[in-house]
Coordinates of C-alpha atoms and ligand atoms in Angstrom, one line a residue:
M17 CA 0.3 -0.3 0.0
L18 CA 1.3 3.6 -1.0
A19 CA 1.8 5.7 2.2
Q20 CA -0.2 8.7 1.1
D21 CA -3.4 6.5 1.0
V22 CA -4.2 5.2 3.7
K23 CA -5.8 8.6 5.4
P24 CA -8.5 7.9 1.8
Q25 CA -8.5 4.2 2.7
A26 CA -9.4 5.1 6.4
L27 CA -12.0 8.0 5.2
I28 CA -13.5 5.2 3.0
E29 CA -13.6 2.2 5.9
K30 CA -15.2 5.2 8.6
A31 CA -18.2 4.7 6.3
F32 CA -18.4 1.4 4.8
P33 CA -16.0 -0.5 8.1
H34 CA -14.3 -3.3 6.5
S35 CA -15.5 -6.6 6.6
N36 CA -12.7 -7.8 9.4
K37 CA -14.9 -5.9 11.2
C38 CA -17.9 -8.5 11.1
K39 CA -15.9 -11.2 11.2
R40 CA -15.6 -10.6 15.2
C41 CA -18.9 -11.1 15.9
H42 CA -19.9 -12.4 12.4
E43 CA -17.6 -15.5 12.4
R44 CA -20.3 -18.1 10.7
V45 CA -20.8 -15.4 7.9
F46 CA -17.5 -13.8 7.0
E47 CA -16.0 -17.8 7.0
E48 CA -19.2 -18.2 4.1
W49 CA -18.6 -15.3 2.4
E50 CA -15.0 -15.2 2.9
T51 CA -15.1 -18.2 0.4
S52 CA -17.2 -16.6 -2.4
P53 CA -16.3 -15.0 -6.0
L54 CA -18.0 -12.1 -4.1
S55 CA -15.1 -12.0 -1.5
K56 CA -12.7 -11.0 -4.7
S57 CA -14.7 -9.1 -6.8
I58 CA -11.4 -6.7 -7.5
H59 CA -9.1 -9.2 -6.0
S60 CA -10.0 -12.1 -9.0
P61 CA -6.9 -12.5 -11.9
A62 CA -9.9 -11.9 -14.7
F63 CA -11.1 -8.8 -13.2
R64 CA -7.6 -7.6 -12.4
V65 CA -6.1 -7.9 -16.1
S66 CA -10.0 -6.9 -17.7
L67 CA -10.3 -3.6 -15.0
D68 CA -6.8 -3.3 -16.3
A69 CA -8.1 -4.0 -20.3
Y70 CA -10.6 -1.1 -19.5
L71 CA -8.7 1.3 -18.7
N72 CA -6.7 0.7 -22.1
S73 CA -9.2 1.2 -24.4
P74 CA -10.5 4.2 -25.9
G75 CA -13.7 4.2 -24.0
G76 CA -11.8 3.2 -20.8
K77 CA -12.1 7.4 -19.9
D78 CA -14.8 6.7 -16.5
K79 CA -12.3 5.2 -13.6
M80 CA -15.1 4.2 -12.1
L81 CA -17.3 2.5 -14.2
C82 CA -16.1 -1.2 -13.2
F83 CA -16.1 -0.9 -9.7
R84 CA -19.6 0.9 -9.1
C85 CA -21.2 -2.7 -8.8
H86 CA -17.5 -4.6 -7.8
A87 CA -17.0 -1.5 -4.7
P88 CA -19.3 0.0 -4.6
Q89 CA -18.9 2.1 -1.8
S90 CA -16.6 3.8 -4.8
R91 CA -20.5 5.6 -5.8
E92 CA -19.9 7.4 -2.6
F93 CA -15.6 8.4 -2.8
P94 CA -15.8 9.5 -6.8
D95 CA -12.0 11.2 -5.8
H96 CA -10.6 8.0 -5.0
A97 CA -11.5 6.7 -8.6
Q98 CA -7.6 6.1 -8.6
L99 CA -7.1 4.6 -5.1
F100 CA -9.3 1.6 -6.1
V101 CA -7.4 1.5 -9.5
D102 CA -3.8 1.2 -7.5
H103 CA -4.8 -1.4 -5.3
V104 CA -6.2 -3.7 -8.0
R105 CA -2.9 -3.1 -10.0
S106 CA -0.8 -3.8 -6.6
G107 CA -2.6 -7.1 -5.9
D108 CA -3.2 -5.3 -2.2
P109 CA -6.0 -7.0 -0.9
S110 CA -6.7 -4.9 2.3
L111 CA -9.3 -2.9 0.7
D112 CA -12.6 -4.8 0.0
G113 CA -15.1 -5.1 -3.0
V114 CA -18.4 -6.6 -2.1
A115 CA -18.3 -7.1 1.2
C116 CA -20.4 -6.8 4.2
S117 CA -21.4 -3.4 4.7
Q118 CA -21.4 -2.7 0.7
C119 CA -25.0 -4.6 1.3
H120 CA -25.6 -4.3 4.6
L121 CA -25.4 0.1 4.3
I122 CA -28.2 -0.6 1.4
K123 CA -31.3 1.3 2.1
Q124 CA -33.3 1.7 -0.5
V125 CA -32.9 0.4 -4.3
D126 CA -34.0 2.8 -6.9
R127 CA -35.8 0.7 -10.2
A128 CA -36.6 3.0 -12.0
K129 CA -33.1 3.9 -13.2
H130 CA -31.1 1.6 -15.5
P131 CA -29.1 -0.6 -14.1
P132 CA -30.7 0.0 -10.9
E133 CA -29.1 1.8 -8.2
P134 CA -28.4 1.8 -4.4
K135 CA -29.6 4.9 -2.1
Y136 CA -26.8 4.7 0.5
E137 CA -27.1 5.9 3.8
I138 CA -23.2 6.7 5.2
G139 CA -22.6 7.9 8.6
S140 CA -25.1 6.2 10.2
K141 CA -24.4 3.4 12.4
T142 CA -27.8 0.9 11.9
L143 CA -26.9 -1.9 9.5
Y144 CA -29.9 -3.6 7.9
G145 CA -30.4 -7.0 7.0
P146 CA -34.0 -8.9 7.7
Y147 CA -34.6 -9.2 11.3
K148 CA -37.3 -7.4 13.0
D149 CA -36.4 -9.0 16.3
A150 CA -32.6 -8.6 16.1
V151 CA -30.2 -8.7 20.0
Q152 CA -28.8 -5.6 20.7
N153 CA -25.4 -5.4 20.3
L154 CA -22.3 -2.9 21.0
A155 CA -21.5 -2.9 17.8
H156 CA -24.2 -0.9 15.5
Q157 CA -27.5 -0.7 15.3
S158 CA -29.8 -2.9 13.6
M159 CA -32.8 -2.7 11.6
D160 CA -35.2 -5.3 8.8
L161 CA -36.0 -3.9 6.0
E162 CA -37.7 -5.6 3.3
L163 CA -35.4 -5.4 0.2
F164 CA -33.4 -7.5 1.8
Q165 CA -35.7 -10.4 1.1
K166 CA -36.2 -9.0 -2.1
S167 CA -34.1 -9.4 -6.4
D168 CA -34.3 -5.3 -6.5
L169 CA -31.0 -5.7 -3.8
C170 CA -29.2 -7.6 -6.3
L171 CA -29.8 -6.8 -9.3
N172 CA -28.4 -2.8 -9.1
C173 CA -25.7 -4.9 -10.0
H174 CA -27.1 -8.1 -11.6
Q175 CA -29.3 -6.6 -14.4
S176 CA -27.2 -4.8 -16.6
V177 CA -24.2 -3.6 -17.4
P178 CA -22.8 -0.2 -19.3
S179 CA -21.5 -1.2 -22.8
A180 CA -19.4 1.7 -25.4
A181 CA -23.1 2.6 -26.6
N182 CA -25.9 1.9 -25.7
L183 CA -27.5 -1.2 -26.2
G184 CA -30.9 -1.5 -23.3
K185 CA -32.4 -4.7 -23.9
A186 CA -30.3 -6.8 -25.8
N187 CA -27.8 -6.4 -23.8
D188 CA -29.7 -7.5 -20.1
L189 CA -27.8 -10.1 -17.9
L190 CA -30.8 -12.1 -16.8
G191 CA -34.1 -11.1 -19.9
N192 CA -37.0 -11.5 -18.7
W193 CA -36.4 -13.2 -15.7
D194 CA -39.7 -11.7 -13.7
R195 CA -42.1 -13.7 -16.0
S196 CA -40.8 -17.7 -14.8
H197 CA -42.4 -19.8 -12.9
A198 CA -40.3 -19.4 -10.5
V199 CA -40.3 -16.2 -9.5
K200 CA -44.1 -16.0 -10.2
S201 CA -44.8 -18.5 -7.3
G202 CA -42.7 -15.5 -4.7
K203 CA -38.7 -16.7 -4.7
E204 CA -36.7 -13.8 -5.1
C205 CA -32.6 -15.0 -6.1
Q206 CA -31.7 -15.2 -2.1
Y207 CA -33.7 -18.0 -1.8
C208 CA -31.9 -19.9 -4.5
H209 CA -28.3 -18.2 -4.0
M210 CA -29.0 -17.6 -0.3
P211 CA -30.5 -20.8 1.1
E212 CA -32.5 -20.3 4.4
Q213 CA -30.2 -22.3 6.7
V214 CA -30.3 -23.0 10.8
G215 CA -27.4 -21.4 12.3
E216 CA -25.6 -18.8 15.0
S217 CA -26.4 -15.5 13.3
A218 CA -23.6 -14.0 15.7
N219 CA -21.6 -15.7 18.3
G220 CA -22.6 -17.5 20.8
E221 CA -26.2 -16.4 20.1
K222 CA -29.6 -19.0 19.9
K223 CA -29.2 -20.7 16.6
R224 CA -32.0 -19.5 13.8
K225 CA -33.0 -19.1 10.2
V226 CA -29.9 -17.8 8.6
A227 CA -29.2 -17.1 5.0
N228 CA -26.6 -19.1 3.1
H229 CA -23.8 -16.6 2.4
T230 CA -21.4 -19.2 0.5
F231 CA -23.4 -17.1 -2.8
P232 CA -23.4 -20.5 -4.7
G233 CA -23.0 -20.6 -8.2
R234 CA -21.2 -21.8 -10.8
V235 CA -19.3 -23.3 -8.0
G236 CA -21.3 -25.0 -5.2
T237 CA -24.3 -28.1 -5.8
L238 CA -27.0 -24.7 -6.9
R239 CA -25.5 -25.3 -10.5
Q240 CA -27.1 -29.6 -10.0
D241 CA -30.4 -27.8 -10.7
A242 CA -29.3 -25.9 -13.8
A243 CA -30.1 -27.6 -16.3
K244 CA -31.8 -31.6 -17.5
L245 CA -30.1 -33.3 -20.9
D246 CA -32.3 -35.8 -22.5
V247 CA -31.1 -37.7 -25.2
Q248 CA -33.1 -39.6 -28.6
T249 CA -31.5 -41.1 -31.0
K250 CA -32.7 -42.6 -34.5
I251 CA -30.6 -44.9 -36.7
D252 CA -31.5 -45.2 -40.1
G253 CA -29.3 -47.6 -41.5
N254 CA -26.1 -45.8 -42.0
K255 CA -27.7 -42.5 -40.5
T256 CA -28.1 -41.9 -37.3
T257 CA -30.1 -38.4 -35.3
V258 CA -29.5 -37.6 -31.9
T259 CA -31.6 -35.5 -30.4
V260 CA -30.9 -33.9 -27.8
K261 CA -32.9 -32.0 -25.6
V262 CA -31.2 -29.4 -22.7
Q263 CA -33.4 -27.9 -20.2
S264 CA -32.6 -24.9 -18.6
L265 CA -34.0 -24.7 -14.8
V266 CA -32.4 -21.5 -14.2
P267 CA -35.5 -18.4 -14.0
H268 CA -33.2 -16.2 -15.6
N269 CA -30.6 -16.2 -18.8
L270 CA -27.9 -18.8 -18.8
P271 CA -25.2 -17.8 -18.5
A272 CA -25.7 -14.1 -17.3
T273 CA -23.2 -12.7 -19.8
H274 CA -21.1 -10.4 -18.0
P275 CA -18.2 -10.8 -18.4
A276 CA -19.0 -11.1 -21.9
W277 CA -16.5 -14.8 -22.6
A278 CA -18.7 -16.2 -20.4
T279 CA -20.8 -19.3 -22.0
V280 CA -22.0 -22.4 -21.2
V281 CA -21.1 -25.1 -24.2
L282 CA -22.8 -28.1 -25.1
N283 CA -20.0 -31.1 -25.8
F284 CA -21.2 -34.0 -28.0
E285 CA -19.5 -37.0 -28.4
V286 CA -19.9 -40.5 -30.1
K287 CA -17.5 -43.2 -28.8
G288 CA -17.3 -46.3 -31.4
K289 CA -15.4 -49.6 -31.0
N290 CA -13.2 -49.4 -27.9
L291 CA -14.8 -46.3 -27.1
K292 CA -12.9 -44.2 -29.8
T293 CA -14.8 -41.1 -30.6
V294 CA -16.1 -41.0 -34.3
F295 CA -18.0 -37.9 -34.1
A296 CA -17.5 -34.6 -32.3
D297 CA -19.9 -31.6 -32.2
S298 CA -20.6 -28.5 -30.1
R299 CA -22.9 -25.8 -29.3
V300 CA -22.5 -22.8 -27.6
Y301 CA -24.9 -21.0 -25.4
G302 CA -23.8 -16.5 -24.7
R303 CA -23.4 -13.6 -26.8
T304 CA -21.2 -12.1 -29.3
Y305 CA -20.1 -8.7 -29.6
A306 CA -19.2 -6.2 -32.1
D307 CA -16.7 -2.9 -31.1
A308 CA -16.6 0.0 -33.0
K309 CA -14.9 -0.8 -35.5
G310 CA -16.9 -4.0 -36.5
Q311 CA -14.9 -6.7 -34.9
K312 CA -15.6 -8.5 -32.6
T313 CA -14.7 -8.9 -28.8
V314 CA -15.2 -10.8 -26.4
F315 CA -15.4 -7.1 -23.9
D316 CA -18.5 -6.0 -23.4
F317 CA -17.4 -2.5 -22.0
E318 CA -15.9 -2.1 -26.4
A319 CA -19.4 -3.7 -27.6
V320 CA -21.4 -1.5 -29.7
K321 CA -23.4 -4.5 -30.9
V322 CA -24.2 -7.5 -30.4
L323 CA -24.2 -9.9 -33.5
D324 CA -25.4 -13.0 -32.0
D325 CA -27.2 -13.9 -28.6
T326 CA -27.8 -18.4 -28.6
V327 CA -28.0 -17.2 -24.7
L328 CA -30.6 -20.1 -23.1
K329 CA -33.5 -18.3 -21.9
P330 CA -36.2 -18.0 -19.1
E331 CA -36.6 -21.8 -18.0
E332 CA -36.0 -22.5 -21.4
T333 CA -35.9 -26.0 -23.5
R334 CA -33.6 -26.3 -26.8
L335 CA -33.0 -28.9 -29.3
E336 CA -30.3 -29.9 -30.8
T337 CA -29.6 -32.2 -33.5
F338 CA -26.5 -34.0 -34.4
S339 CA -26.5 -36.7 -37.4
F340 CA -23.9 -39.0 -38.3
P341 CA -22.8 -42.0 -40.2
T342 CA -24.2 -44.9 -37.7
P343 CA -21.0 -46.1 -36.3
Q344 CA -19.5 -49.7 -38.5
D345 CA -17.9 -53.2 -36.5
T346 CA -19.7 -52.2 -32.9
K347 CA -22.7 -53.3 -31.3
T348 CA -23.3 -50.8 -29.6
F349 CA -22.2 -47.3 -29.1
D350 CA -22.3 -44.7 -26.3
V351 CA -23.7 -41.2 -27.0
E352 CA -22.7 -38.3 -24.7
A353 CA -23.7 -34.9 -23.7
V354 CA -21.8 -32.9 -20.7
L355 CA -23.1 -29.4 -20.7
N356 CA -20.2 -26.6 -18.6
Y357 CA -20.1 -23.0 -18.0
G358 CA -17.0 -22.4 -20.8
P359 CA -13.4 -21.5 -19.7
I360 CA -12.1 -17.8 -20.0
S361 CA -11.7 -16.7 -23.8
G362 CA -10.3 -13.7 -25.5
P363 CA -6.7 -12.5 -28.0
A364 CA -3.4 -14.4 -26.8
P365 CA -2.2 -11.9 -24.9
F366 CA -5.2 -11.3 -22.3
L367 CA -5.2 -15.1 -21.6
E368 CA -1.2 -14.9 -21.1
R369 CA -1.2 -11.9 -18.7
V370 CA -4.5 -13.6 -16.8
E371 CA -2.1 -16.7 -16.0
A372 CA 1.0 -14.2 -15.0
V373 CA -1.2 -12.3 -12.6
S374 CA -2.8 -15.3 -11.3
S375 CA -0.5 -17.1 -7.9
R376 CA -1.8 -20.3 -9.3
G377 CA -0.8 -19.5 -13.5
S378 CA -2.8 -22.1 -16.0
Q379 CA -4.3 -23.8 -12.9
D380 CA -6.3 -20.9 -12.3
P381 CA -10.1 -22.1 -12.5
V382 CA -11.5 -19.5 -15.0
F383 CA -9.3 -21.8 -17.4
Q384 CA -10.9 -25.1 -16.4
P385 CA -14.8 -25.5 -18.1
I386 CA -16.6 -26.4 -14.6
E387 CA -19.3 -29.0 -15.6
I388 CA -23.0 -28.3 -15.0
V389 CA -24.7 -32.0 -16.0
R390 CA -23.6 -34.7 -18.1
R391 CA -25.6 -38.1 -19.9
T392 CA -24.8 -41.0 -21.3
D393 CA -26.3 -43.5 -23.1
N394 CA -25.5 -46.8 -24.7
V395 CA -27.4 -47.7 -28.1
P396 CA -27.5 -50.9 -29.5
V397 CA -26.9 -51.0 -33.7
N398 CA -29.8 -53.6 -35.0
K399 CA -27.9 -55.5 -38.0
Ligands
HEC205 C1 -22.8 -4.2 -5.3 C2 -23.0 -4.9 -6.1 C3 -23.2 -6.7 -6.0 C4 -24.6 -6.4 -5.2 C5 -25.9 -6.2 -4.7 C6 -24.9 -7.8 -5.4 N1 -23.7 -8.3 -5.9 FE1 -23.8 -11.0 -6.7 N2 -22.0 -10.4 -7.0 C7 -21.0 -9.0 -7.7 C8 -20.3 -9.1 -8.5 C9 -19.3 -8.8 -8.4 C10 -20.2 -10.8 -8.7 C11 -18.9 -11.4 -9.2 C12 -18.1 -11.4 -8.3 C13 -16.6 -12.3 -8.3 O1 -16.3 -13.6 -9.3 O2 -15.2 -11.4 -9.3 C14 -21.3 -11.2 -8.1 C15 -20.9 -12.9 -8.2 C16 -22.3 -13.1 -7.3 C17 -22.9 -15.0 -7.5 C18 -21.2 -15.6 -8.1 C19 -22.3 -16.3 -9.3 C20 -21.5 -17.1 -9.8 O3 -20.8 -17.0 -11.2 O4 -20.9 -18.4 -9.8 C21 -24.0 -14.9 -7.1 C22 -24.9 -16.3 -6.9 C23 -24.3 -13.9 -6.6 N3 -23.4 -13.1 -6.8 C24 -25.7 -13.1 -6.5 C25 -26.1 -12.4 -5.8 C26 -27.3 -12.0 -4.8 C27 -28.7 -13.5 -4.4 C28 -27.6 -11.1 -4.4 C29 -28.7 -9.6 -3.4 C30 -28.8 -10.4 -2.7 C31 -25.8 -10.2 -5.2 N4 -25.5 -11.5 -5.3 C32 -26.2 -8.8 -4.5 C33 -21.8 -8.0 -7.7 C34 -23.4 -7.8 -6.6
HEC206 C1 -24.0 -2.8 -13.1 C2 -22.9 -3.6 -12.2 C3 -21.2 -3.8 -12.8 C4 -20.0 -3.1 -13.4 C5 -20.9 -2.0 -14.4 C6 -19.3 -4.3 -14.3 N1 -19.3 -4.8 -12.7 FE1 -18.0 -7.1 -13.6 N2 -19.3 -7.6 -12.6 C7 -21.1 -8.2 -12.7 C8 -21.3 -8.5 -11.5 C9 -22.5 -9.0 -11.2 C10 -20.6 -9.8 -11.8 C11 -21.0 -11.4 -11.4 C12 -21.5 -12.4 -12.9 C13 -22.0 -13.4 -13.1 O1 -21.6 -14.3 -12.2 O2 -22.8 -13.6 -14.0 C14 -19.3 -9.1 -12.2 C15 -18.4 -10.4 -12.7 C16 -17.2 -10.0 -13.4 C17 -16.5 -10.6 -14.0 C18 -15.6 -11.7 -13.6 C19 -15.6 -12.5 -12.2 C20 -13.9 -12.0 -11.4 O3 -14.0 -11.5 -11.3 O4 -13.5 -13.0 -12.5 C21 -15.1 -9.6 -14.1 C22 -13.8 -10.4 -14.6 C23 -15.6 -8.6 -14.7 N3 -17.0 -8.7 -14.2 C24 -14.9 -7.4 -14.8 C25 -15.6 -6.1 -15.2 C26 -14.8 -5.1 -16.0 C27 -13.6 -5.4 -16.2 C28 -16.1 -4.1 -15.4 C29 -16.0 -2.4 -16.1 C30 -15.4 -2.3 -17.7 C31 -16.9 -4.6 -14.8 N4 -17.0 -6.0 -14.5 C32 -18.1 -3.8 -14.3 C33 -21.2 -6.7 -12.2 C34 -20.5 -4.8 -12.9
HEC207 C1 -19.5 -6.4 18.5 C2 -20.6 -7.5 18.1 C3 -20.5 -7.1 16.7 C4 -20.6 -6.6 15.2 C5 -18.6 -6.1 15.5 C6 -21.2 -6.9 14.4 N1 -22.5 -7.0 15.0 FE1 -23.5 -7.5 13.6 N2 -24.6 -8.0 14.8 C7 -24.3 -8.3 16.1 C8 -25.9 -9.7 17.1 C9 -25.0 -9.8 18.4 C10 -26.7 -9.2 16.0 C11 -28.1 -9.5 16.2 C12 -28.2 -11.1 16.5 C13 -29.1 -11.9 16.6 O1 -30.3 -11.3 16.6 O2 -29.4 -13.4 16.5 C14 -26.0 -8.7 14.9 C15 -26.9 -8.3 14.2 C16 -26.4 -8.2 12.5 C17 -27.6 -7.9 11.0 C18 -29.0 -8.3 11.2 C19 -29.6 -7.4 11.2 C20 -30.6 -7.2 10.9 O3 -32.2 -6.9 11.6 O4 -31.3 -7.9 10.3 C21 -26.9 -7.5 10.4 C22 -27.4 -7.5 8.9 C23 -25.3 -7.2 10.7 N3 -25.4 -7.4 12.4 C24 -23.9 -6.9 10.2 C25 -22.8 -6.5 10.4 C26 -21.7 -6.0 9.7 C27 -22.6 -6.1 8.2 C28 -21.5 -6.1 10.4 C29 -19.7 -5.9 10.3 C30 -20.0 -4.0 9.8 C31 -21.1 -6.4 12.3 N4 -22.8 -6.5 12.3 C32 -20.2 -6.2 13.3 C33 -22.8 -8.6 16.3 C34 -22.5 -7.5 16.1
HEC208 C1 -24.9 -9.5 -1.5 C2 -25.5 -9.0 -0.3 C3 -24.2 -9.3 0.2 C4 -23.1 -9.4 1.1 C5 -21.9 -9.5 0.0 C6 -23.0 -10.0 2.4 N1 -24.8 -9.5 2.9 FE1 -24.9 -10.9 4.7 N2 -27.5 -10.7 4.2 C7 -27.5 -9.8 2.6 C8 -28.7 -10.2 2.7 C9 -29.5 -10.7 1.3 C10 -29.7 -11.3 4.0 C11 -30.8 -11.5 4.2 C12 -31.3 -12.6 3.4 C13 -32.3 -13.7 3.7 O1 -32.7 -13.7 4.7 O2 -32.8 -14.4 3.1 C14 -28.7 -11.1 4.3 C15 -28.1 -11.6 5.9 C16 -27.1 -11.1 6.8 C17 -27.3 -11.3 8.2 C18 -29.1 -12.3 8.8 C19 -28.7 -13.7 8.6 C20 -28.1 -14.5 9.2 O3 -27.2 -15.1 8.2 O4 -26.8 -14.2 10.5 C21 -26.4 -11.0 9.1 C22 -25.3 -10.9 10.5 C23 -25.3 -10.6 8.2 N3 -25.9 -10.8 6.7 C24 -24.2 -10.6 8.0 C25 -23.5 -9.9 7.0 C26 -21.6 -9.9 7.1 C27 -21.4 -10.3 8.3 C28 -20.8 -10.2 6.0 C29 -19.7 -9.7 5.6 C30 -19.3 -10.9 5.8 C31 -22.3 -10.1 5.1 N4 -24.0 -10.1 5.2 C32 -22.2 -10.1 3.3 C33 -26.7 -10.0 1.8 C34 -25.3 -9.5 1.7
HEC209 C1 -35.1 -20.4 -8.4 C2 -33.8 -20.5 -8.4 C3 -33.2 -19.1 -8.4 C4 -33.5 -17.9 -8.4 C5 -34.5 -17.7 -8.3 C6 -32.3 -17.7 -9.2 N1 -31.9 -18.1 -9.8 FE1 -29.4 -17.6 -10.2 N2 -29.1 -19.4 -10.8 C7 -30.2 -20.4 -10.1 C8 -29.6 -21.7 -10.8 C9 -29.7 -22.9 -11.6 C10 -28.3 -21.2 -11.3 C11 -27.4 -22.1 -12.1 C12 -26.5 -22.5 -12.2 C13 -25.3 -21.8 -11.1 O1 -24.5 -21.5 -11.6 O2 -25.3 -21.4 -10.1 C14 -28.2 -19.9 -11.5 C15 -26.9 -19.2 -12.0 C16 -26.8 -17.7 -11.2 C17 -25.4 -16.5 -11.0 C18 -24.2 -17.4 -12.2 C19 -24.6 -17.9 -13.7 C20 -23.7 -17.0 -14.6 O3 -24.6 -17.5 -15.7 O4 -23.1 -16.0 -14.3 C21 -26.5 -15.4 -11.1 C22 -25.3 -14.6 -11.2 C23 -27.9 -15.3 -11.0 N3 -27.5 -16.7 -10.9 C24 -28.1 -14.5 -10.4 C25 -29.1 -14.0 -10.0 C26 -29.8 -13.2 -9.3 C27 -29.2 -11.4 -9.5 C28 -31.0 -13.3 -9.7 C29 -32.4 -12.6 -8.9 C30 -32.9 -11.5 -9.7 C31 -31.0 -15.8 -9.6 N4 -30.4 -15.7 -9.8 C32 -32.7 -15.9 -9.2 C33 -30.8 -20.2 -9.5 C34 -31.7 -19.3 -9.3

């Protein structure tokens, strides 16, 4: 940390107490949050490198842009944008990104704005949360706000991100989630992504209903509820046709398309004699963007146009057909369909920098696909 930065950081942390302060009494919550992607929102290698890509891009003038969601306390300190940039560049993790007070000081979310905007109450000792009957403590006052059980709280960061040209509805992250069956049956984001459990809310207090702060998403067991695969095979002499039914169970877009390299990939393979692959193909669900020069770009901050949108819409069922020569010299063959989150993609220098910045190098999790669901069928060949 640079010496002259200490004062602004102290100033910011006076308004938005650091998560370490909360850890003292909310150990369970802290430990859950610490394992979540949210705790790395300004420290992940992919963020560090894409922030630089943004700042070095022709449109990268607003230093605050990324921090509005990745470290939202920055909204209240527009004069200190450089402090946030310096922290990210130096890899110094002492500044919080999306941590405790960044959510629990939100008093209101204005959904009339696009994207919706949070209203913070700065300088108050009151923390907002779900309980009407929070036990008193010496560190802060507590007040219940319905907002904490509503999707609105999440939407201010998860609904849409700014791009180089206003892409409007074409670039919203979640799609028509509010018309999904899940939402109509009363399920807010928290229902799935902060599931209810029983435990201590603060150290030593009596057990009660609490909310899981690991924010299950790409990581965690929620993934198993993301999609179903069904496979139907039709052999017609020398030609075989397989129809894969991809059923998204997610009440919003899958994937949510920020960062713009986020994709879900269906890998299809046919294995014949000795399990040798005799046919392979894939389908990609995601968005392709063009920049101002008409070139494809993996950076949404450069996007002026959506070239192609194959995202799985809320609760959509997609049929994919694959045709191939019926495998010969075998009594049966295997048909395998796997749905994955795709790894990071982009220009080689960008990927090399992500690798260089990561303490795990090429083993960083962003370079690995994450399996969502797999389906294998053994098909007899009737001769
Ligand atoms: C202040 C902005 C902000 C708010 C408010 C916010 N999020 Fe997020 N969320 C983020 C950012 C930024 C990330 C990405 C962190 C990373 O991976 O670096 C994220 C990541 C996530 C993930 C992990 C996604 C994945 O790919 O696995 C889930 C799940 C999630 N948020 C759910 C929620 C829910 C539920 C709420 C509301 C209770 C919420 N978020 C409110 C900014 C926010
Ligand atoms: C409107 C809020 C918002 C803005 C502005 C925003 N992000 Fe994000 N960002 C998110 C959310 C929410 C996620 C998690 C998305 C998910 O997992 O579906 C995320 C995820 C990411 C990720 C993947 C997770 C990680 O940490 O590796 C990267 C990289 C990223 N953002 C970079 C940027 C950059 C660079 C900018 C500025 C050009 C930016 N974001 C601006 C909300 C935002
Ligand atoms: C001195 C101990 C202590 C510290 C430090 C502390 N809390 Fe608390 N907090 C408590 C206790 C005790 C409760 C009540 C728990 C209960 O009712 O089961 C509580 C309740 C809460 C609630 C629920 C409020 C409601 O009405 O729903 C939130 C949110 C919260 N704390 C957030 C924080 C955050 C964020 C920090 C750090 C900035 C923090 N706390 C620091 C002791 C503490
Ligand atoms: C992305 C926003 C977000 C972040 C970050 C976050 N919380 Fe929460 N927190 C919530 C929401 C929303 C609820 C209410 C969930 C519900 O009741 O469905 C909640 C509930 C709580 C509660 C009461 C229930 C329980 O699980 O004990 C406490 C205490 C709390 N948070 C403290 C913290 C602390 C401490 C941190 C940091 C380590 C933190 N929160 C980080 C959004 C957040
Ligand atoms: C009925 C359950 C359910 C509800 C409600 C729900 N989600 Fe999801 N969400 C899922 C499932 C299932 C996945 C896919 C598996 C996974 O990655 O967790 C997912 C994935 C995600 C991801 C990460 C995947 C990606 O493509 O980046 C984010 C971020 C997310 N949801 C945010 C939200 C937000 C914000 C809301 C509220 C507007 C919400 N979700 C409401 C079930 C739900």
